[in-house]
PDB file of C-alpha atoms in Angstrom:
ATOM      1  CA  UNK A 604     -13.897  11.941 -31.331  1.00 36.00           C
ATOM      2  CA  UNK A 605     -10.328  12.915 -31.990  1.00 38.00           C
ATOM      3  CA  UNK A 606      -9.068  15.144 -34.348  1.00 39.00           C
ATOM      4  CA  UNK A 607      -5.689  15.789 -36.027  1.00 39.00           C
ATOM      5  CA  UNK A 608      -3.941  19.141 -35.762  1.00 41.00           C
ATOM      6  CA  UNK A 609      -1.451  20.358 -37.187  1.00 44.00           C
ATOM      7  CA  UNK A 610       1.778  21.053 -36.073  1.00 40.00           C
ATOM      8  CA  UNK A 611       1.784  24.823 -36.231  1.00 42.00           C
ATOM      9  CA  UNK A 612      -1.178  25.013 -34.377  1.00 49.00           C
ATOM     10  CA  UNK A 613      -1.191  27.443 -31.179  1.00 52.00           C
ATOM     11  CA  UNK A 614      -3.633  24.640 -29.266  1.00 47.00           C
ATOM     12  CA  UNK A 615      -2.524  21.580 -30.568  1.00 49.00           C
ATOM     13  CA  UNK A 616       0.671  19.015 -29.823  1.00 47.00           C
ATOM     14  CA  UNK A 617       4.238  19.542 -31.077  1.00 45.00           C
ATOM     15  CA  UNK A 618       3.526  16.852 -33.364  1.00 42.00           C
ATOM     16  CA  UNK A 619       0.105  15.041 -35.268  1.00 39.00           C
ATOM     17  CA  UNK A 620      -1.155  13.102 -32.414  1.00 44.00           C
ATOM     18  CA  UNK A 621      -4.937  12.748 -31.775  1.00 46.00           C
ATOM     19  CA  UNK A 622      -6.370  15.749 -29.912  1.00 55.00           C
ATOM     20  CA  UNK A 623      -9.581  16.431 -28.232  1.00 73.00           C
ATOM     21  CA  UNK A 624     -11.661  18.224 -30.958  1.00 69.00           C
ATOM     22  CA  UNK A 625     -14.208  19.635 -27.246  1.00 70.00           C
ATOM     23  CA  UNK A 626     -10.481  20.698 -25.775  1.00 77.00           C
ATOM     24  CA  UNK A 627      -9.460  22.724 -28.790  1.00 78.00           C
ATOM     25  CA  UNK A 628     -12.386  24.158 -29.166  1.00 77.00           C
ATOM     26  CA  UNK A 629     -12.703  25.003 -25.198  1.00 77.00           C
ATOM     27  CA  UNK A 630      -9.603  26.421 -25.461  1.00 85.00           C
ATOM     28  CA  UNK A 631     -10.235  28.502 -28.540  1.00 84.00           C
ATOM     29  CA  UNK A 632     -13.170  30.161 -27.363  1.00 82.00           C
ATOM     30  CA  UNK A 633     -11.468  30.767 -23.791  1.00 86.00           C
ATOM     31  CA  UNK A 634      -8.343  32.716 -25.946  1.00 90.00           C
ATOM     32  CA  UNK A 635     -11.164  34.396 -27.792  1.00 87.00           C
ATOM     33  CA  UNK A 636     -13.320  35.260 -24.431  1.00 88.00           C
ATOM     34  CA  UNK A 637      -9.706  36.856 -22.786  1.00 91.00           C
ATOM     35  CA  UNK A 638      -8.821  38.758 -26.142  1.00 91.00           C
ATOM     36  CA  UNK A 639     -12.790  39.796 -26.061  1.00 89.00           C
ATOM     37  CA  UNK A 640     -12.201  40.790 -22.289  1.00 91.00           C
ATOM     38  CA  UNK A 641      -8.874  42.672 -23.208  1.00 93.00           C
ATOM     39  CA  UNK A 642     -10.338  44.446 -26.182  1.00 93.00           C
ATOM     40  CA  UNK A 643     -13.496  45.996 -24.193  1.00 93.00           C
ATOM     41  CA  UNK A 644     -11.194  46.530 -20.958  1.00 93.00           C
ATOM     42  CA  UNK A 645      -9.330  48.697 -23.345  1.00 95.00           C
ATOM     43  CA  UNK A 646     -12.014  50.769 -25.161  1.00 95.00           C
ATOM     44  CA  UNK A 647     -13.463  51.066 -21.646  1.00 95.00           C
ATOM     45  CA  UNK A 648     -10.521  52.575 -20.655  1.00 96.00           C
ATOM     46  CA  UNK A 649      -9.978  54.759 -23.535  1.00 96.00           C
ATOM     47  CA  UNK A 650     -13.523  55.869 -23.393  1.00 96.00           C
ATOM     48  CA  UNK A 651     -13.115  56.483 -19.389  1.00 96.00           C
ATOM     49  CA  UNK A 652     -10.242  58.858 -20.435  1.00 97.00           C
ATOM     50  CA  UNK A 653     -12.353  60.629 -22.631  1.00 97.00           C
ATOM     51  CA  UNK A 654     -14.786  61.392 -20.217  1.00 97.00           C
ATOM     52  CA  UNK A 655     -12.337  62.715 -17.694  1.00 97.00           C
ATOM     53  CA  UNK A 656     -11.703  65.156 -20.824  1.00 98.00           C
ATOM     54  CA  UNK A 657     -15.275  66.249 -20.839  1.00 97.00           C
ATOM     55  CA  UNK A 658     -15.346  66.559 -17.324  1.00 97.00           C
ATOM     56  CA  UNK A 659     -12.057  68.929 -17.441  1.00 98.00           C
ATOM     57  CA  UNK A 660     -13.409  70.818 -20.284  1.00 98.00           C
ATOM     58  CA  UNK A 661     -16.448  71.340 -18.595  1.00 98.00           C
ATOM     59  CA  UNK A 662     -14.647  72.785 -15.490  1.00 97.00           C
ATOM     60  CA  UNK A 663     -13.030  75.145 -18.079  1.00 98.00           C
ATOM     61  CA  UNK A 664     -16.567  76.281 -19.604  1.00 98.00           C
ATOM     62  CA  UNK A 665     -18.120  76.323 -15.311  1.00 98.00           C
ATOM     63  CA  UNK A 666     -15.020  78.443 -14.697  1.00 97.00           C
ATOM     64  CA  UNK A 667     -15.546  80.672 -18.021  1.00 98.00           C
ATOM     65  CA  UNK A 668     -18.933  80.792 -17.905  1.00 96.00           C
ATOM     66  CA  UNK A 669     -18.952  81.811 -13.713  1.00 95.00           C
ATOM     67  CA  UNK A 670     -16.784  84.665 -15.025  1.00 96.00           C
ATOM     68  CA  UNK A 671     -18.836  85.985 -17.276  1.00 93.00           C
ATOM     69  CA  UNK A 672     -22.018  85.905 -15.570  1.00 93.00           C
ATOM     70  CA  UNK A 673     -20.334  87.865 -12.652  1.00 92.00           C
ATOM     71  CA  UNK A 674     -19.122  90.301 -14.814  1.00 91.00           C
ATOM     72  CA  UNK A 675     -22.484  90.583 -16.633  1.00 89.00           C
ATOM     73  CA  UNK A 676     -24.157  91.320 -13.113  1.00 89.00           C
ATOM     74  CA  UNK A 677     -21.683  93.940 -12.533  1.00 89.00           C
ATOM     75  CA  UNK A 678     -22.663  95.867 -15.845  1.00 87.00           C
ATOM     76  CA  UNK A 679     -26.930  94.866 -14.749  1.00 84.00           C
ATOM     77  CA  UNK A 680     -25.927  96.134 -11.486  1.00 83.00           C
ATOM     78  CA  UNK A 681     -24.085  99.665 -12.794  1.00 86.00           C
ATOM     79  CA  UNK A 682     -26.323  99.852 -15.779  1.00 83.00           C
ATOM     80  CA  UNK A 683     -23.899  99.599 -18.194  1.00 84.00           C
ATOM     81  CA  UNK A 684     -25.374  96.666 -20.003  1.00 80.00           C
ATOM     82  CA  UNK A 685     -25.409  97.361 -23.846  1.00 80.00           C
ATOM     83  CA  UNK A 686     -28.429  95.691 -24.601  1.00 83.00           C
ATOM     84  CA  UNK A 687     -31.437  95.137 -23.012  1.00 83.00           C
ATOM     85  CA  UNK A 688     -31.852  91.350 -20.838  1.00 82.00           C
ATOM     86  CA  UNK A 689     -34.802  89.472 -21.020  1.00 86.00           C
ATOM     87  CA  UNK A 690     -37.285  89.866 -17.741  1.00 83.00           C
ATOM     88  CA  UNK A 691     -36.554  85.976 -16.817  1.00 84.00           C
ATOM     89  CA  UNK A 692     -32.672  86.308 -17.826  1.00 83.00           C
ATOM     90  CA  UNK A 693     -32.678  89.420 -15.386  1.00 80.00           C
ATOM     91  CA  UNK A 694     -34.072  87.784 -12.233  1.00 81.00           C
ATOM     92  CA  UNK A 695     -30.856  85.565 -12.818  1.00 82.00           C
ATOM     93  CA  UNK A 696     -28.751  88.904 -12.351  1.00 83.00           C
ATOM     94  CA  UNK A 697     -30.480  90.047  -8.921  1.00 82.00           C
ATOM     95  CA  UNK A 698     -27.408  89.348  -6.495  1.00 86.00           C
ATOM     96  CA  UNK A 699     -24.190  87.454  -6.671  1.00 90.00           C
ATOM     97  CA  UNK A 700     -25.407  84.451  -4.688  1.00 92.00           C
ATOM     98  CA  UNK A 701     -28.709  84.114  -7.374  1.00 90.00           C
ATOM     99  CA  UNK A 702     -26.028  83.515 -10.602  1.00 92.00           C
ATOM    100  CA  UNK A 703     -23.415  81.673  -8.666  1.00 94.00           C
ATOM    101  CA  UNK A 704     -25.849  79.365  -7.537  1.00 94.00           C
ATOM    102  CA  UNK A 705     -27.695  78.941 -11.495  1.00 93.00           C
ATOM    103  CA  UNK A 706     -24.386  78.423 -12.938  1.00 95.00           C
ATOM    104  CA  UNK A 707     -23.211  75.320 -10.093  1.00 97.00           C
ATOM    105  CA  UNK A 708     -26.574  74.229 -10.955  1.00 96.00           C
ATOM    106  CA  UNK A 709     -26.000  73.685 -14.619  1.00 96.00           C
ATOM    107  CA  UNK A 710     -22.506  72.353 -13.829  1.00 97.00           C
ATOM    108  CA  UNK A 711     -23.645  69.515 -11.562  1.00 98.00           C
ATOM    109  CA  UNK A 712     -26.171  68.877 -14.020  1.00 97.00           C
ATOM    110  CA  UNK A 713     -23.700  68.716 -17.248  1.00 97.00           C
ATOM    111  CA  UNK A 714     -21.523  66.646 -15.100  1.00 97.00           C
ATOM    112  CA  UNK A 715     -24.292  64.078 -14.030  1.00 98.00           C
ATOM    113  CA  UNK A 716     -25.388  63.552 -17.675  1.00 98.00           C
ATOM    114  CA  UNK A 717     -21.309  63.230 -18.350  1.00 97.00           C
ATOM    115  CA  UNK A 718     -21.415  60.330 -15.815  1.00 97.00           C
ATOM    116  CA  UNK A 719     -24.668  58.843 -16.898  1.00 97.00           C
ATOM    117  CA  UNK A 720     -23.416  58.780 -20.403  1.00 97.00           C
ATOM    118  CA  UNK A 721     -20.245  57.275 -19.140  1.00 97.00           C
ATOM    119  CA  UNK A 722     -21.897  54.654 -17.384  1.00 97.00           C
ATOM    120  CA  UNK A 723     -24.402  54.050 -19.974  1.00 97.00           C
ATOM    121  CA  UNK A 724     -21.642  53.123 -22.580  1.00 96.00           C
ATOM    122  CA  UNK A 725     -19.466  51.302 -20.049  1.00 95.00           C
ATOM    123  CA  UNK A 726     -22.158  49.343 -18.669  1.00 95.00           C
ATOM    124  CA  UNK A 727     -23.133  48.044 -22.398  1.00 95.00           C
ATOM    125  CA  UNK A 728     -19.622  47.279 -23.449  1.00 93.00           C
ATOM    126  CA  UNK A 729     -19.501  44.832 -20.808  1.00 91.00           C
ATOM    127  CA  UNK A 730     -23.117  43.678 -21.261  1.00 92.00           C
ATOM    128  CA  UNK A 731     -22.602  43.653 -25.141  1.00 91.00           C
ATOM    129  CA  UNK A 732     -19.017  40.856 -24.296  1.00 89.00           C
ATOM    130  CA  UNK A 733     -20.775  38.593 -21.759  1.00 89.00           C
ATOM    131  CA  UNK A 734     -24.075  38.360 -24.089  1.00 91.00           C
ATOM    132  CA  UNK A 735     -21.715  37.971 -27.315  1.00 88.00           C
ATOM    133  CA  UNK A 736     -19.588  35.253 -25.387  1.00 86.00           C
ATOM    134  CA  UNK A 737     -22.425  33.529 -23.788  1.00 88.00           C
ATOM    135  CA  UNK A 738     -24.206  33.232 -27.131  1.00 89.00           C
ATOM    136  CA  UNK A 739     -20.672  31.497 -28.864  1.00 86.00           C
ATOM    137  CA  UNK A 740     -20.878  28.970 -25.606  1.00 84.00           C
ATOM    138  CA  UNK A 741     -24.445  28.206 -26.352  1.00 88.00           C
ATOM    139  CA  UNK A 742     -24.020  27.843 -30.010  1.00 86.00           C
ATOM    140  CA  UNK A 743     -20.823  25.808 -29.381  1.00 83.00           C
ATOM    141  CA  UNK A 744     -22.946  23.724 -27.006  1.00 84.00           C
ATOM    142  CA  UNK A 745     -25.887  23.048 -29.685  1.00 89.00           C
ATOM    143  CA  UNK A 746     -23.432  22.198 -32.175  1.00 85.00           C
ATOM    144  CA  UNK A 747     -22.356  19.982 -29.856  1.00 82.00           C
ATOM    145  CA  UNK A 748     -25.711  18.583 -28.778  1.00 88.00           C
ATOM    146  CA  UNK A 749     -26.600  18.358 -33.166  1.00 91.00           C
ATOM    147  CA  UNK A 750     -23.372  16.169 -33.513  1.00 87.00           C
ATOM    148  CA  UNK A 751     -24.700  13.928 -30.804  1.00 88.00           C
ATOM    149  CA  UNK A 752     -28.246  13.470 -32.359  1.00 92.00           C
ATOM    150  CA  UNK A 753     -26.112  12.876 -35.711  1.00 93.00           C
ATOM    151  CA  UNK A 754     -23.944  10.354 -34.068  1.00 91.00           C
ATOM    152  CA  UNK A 755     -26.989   8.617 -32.469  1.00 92.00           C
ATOM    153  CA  UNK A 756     -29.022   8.610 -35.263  1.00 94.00           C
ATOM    154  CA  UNK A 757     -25.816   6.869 -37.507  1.00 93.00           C
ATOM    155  CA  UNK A 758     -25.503   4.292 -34.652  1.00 93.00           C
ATOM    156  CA  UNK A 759     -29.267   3.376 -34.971  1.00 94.00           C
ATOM    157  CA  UNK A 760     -29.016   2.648 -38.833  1.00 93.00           C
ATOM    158  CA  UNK A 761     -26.165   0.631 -38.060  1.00 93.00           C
ATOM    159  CA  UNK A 762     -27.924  -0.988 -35.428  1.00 92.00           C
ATOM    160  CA  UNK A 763     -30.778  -1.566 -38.123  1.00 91.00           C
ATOM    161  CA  UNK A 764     -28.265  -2.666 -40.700  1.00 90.00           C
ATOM    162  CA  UNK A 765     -27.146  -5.628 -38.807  1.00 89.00           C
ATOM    163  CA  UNK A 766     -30.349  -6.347 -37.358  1.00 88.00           C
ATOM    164  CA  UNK A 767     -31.736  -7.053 -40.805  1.00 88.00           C
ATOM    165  CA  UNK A 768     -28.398  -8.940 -41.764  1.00 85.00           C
ATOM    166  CA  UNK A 769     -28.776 -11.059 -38.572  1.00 83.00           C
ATOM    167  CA  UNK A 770     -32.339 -12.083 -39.717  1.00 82.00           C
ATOM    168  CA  UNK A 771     -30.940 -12.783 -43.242  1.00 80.00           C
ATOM    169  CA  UNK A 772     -28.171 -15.266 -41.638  1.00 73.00           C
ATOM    170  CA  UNK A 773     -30.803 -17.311 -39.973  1.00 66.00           C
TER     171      UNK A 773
END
């Protein structure tokens, strides 16, 4: 089956000549598959920058936070704590080693659920194209497959047709 397109058309000829309706629409869903790819390749991009944020800003609150604890076990330590710790919270304050190591704890563990999250959202971005691009192909290839049963079925009547005006001739 050929089709006409128009002149302006980014697939089709310079001028209306007969084109392959399967090659335009090959080619349309190939320019639609690379803008899909370029559109998630950017948002995973953008969303891999924003990550690197969190990651920085957590340094900044490991950093902060490190800080503080020390000098928190230097008031537990002197007694000079304002107000009164909780027993568990005060086990934290024993030595310098005990904190330092609670607070890299909860570091490496806001920076694995960072990465998780980052991976999680990357990982359906690109799941989310090639199931969205593979369903278009399979829908293009059913529509293709319907036109053929439609096509067939026309040529049978046809077939019919003339069958019954053979008989009639004899």
């Amino acid at each position: 089956i050929h089709w006409f397109i128009h002149t302006h058309s980014k697939y089709g000829p310079t001028s209306l000549q007969p084109y392959s309706f399967k090659v335009y629409t090959h080619e349309v869903n190939k320019d639609f598959e690379r803008t899909m790819s370029d559109m998630s390749g950017t948002f995973t991009e953008t969303v891999q920058n924003y990550f690197t944020q969190c990651r920085e800003l957590e340094l900044m609150h490991h950093d902060k936070l490190t800080e503080t604890a020390l000098l928190i076990m230097e008031k537990v330590v002197k007694n000079e704590l304002e107000e009164e710790l909780p027993e568990d919270l005060r086990l934290l304050f024993v030595d310098k080693d005990t904190i330092t190591n609670a607070v890299n704890t909860s570091h490496d563990l806001h920076n694995q659920r960072i990465d998780n999250k980052e991976d999680d959202i990357v990982t359906r971005v690109g799941n989310s194209k090639e199931s969205y691009n593979a369903r278009i192909s399979e829908g293009e290839v059913q529509r293709n497959r319907h036109r053929v049963a439609e096509i067939n079925h026309f040529l049978e009547n046809i077939r019919d047709e003339l069958e019954q005006y053979e008989h009639l001739d004899r």
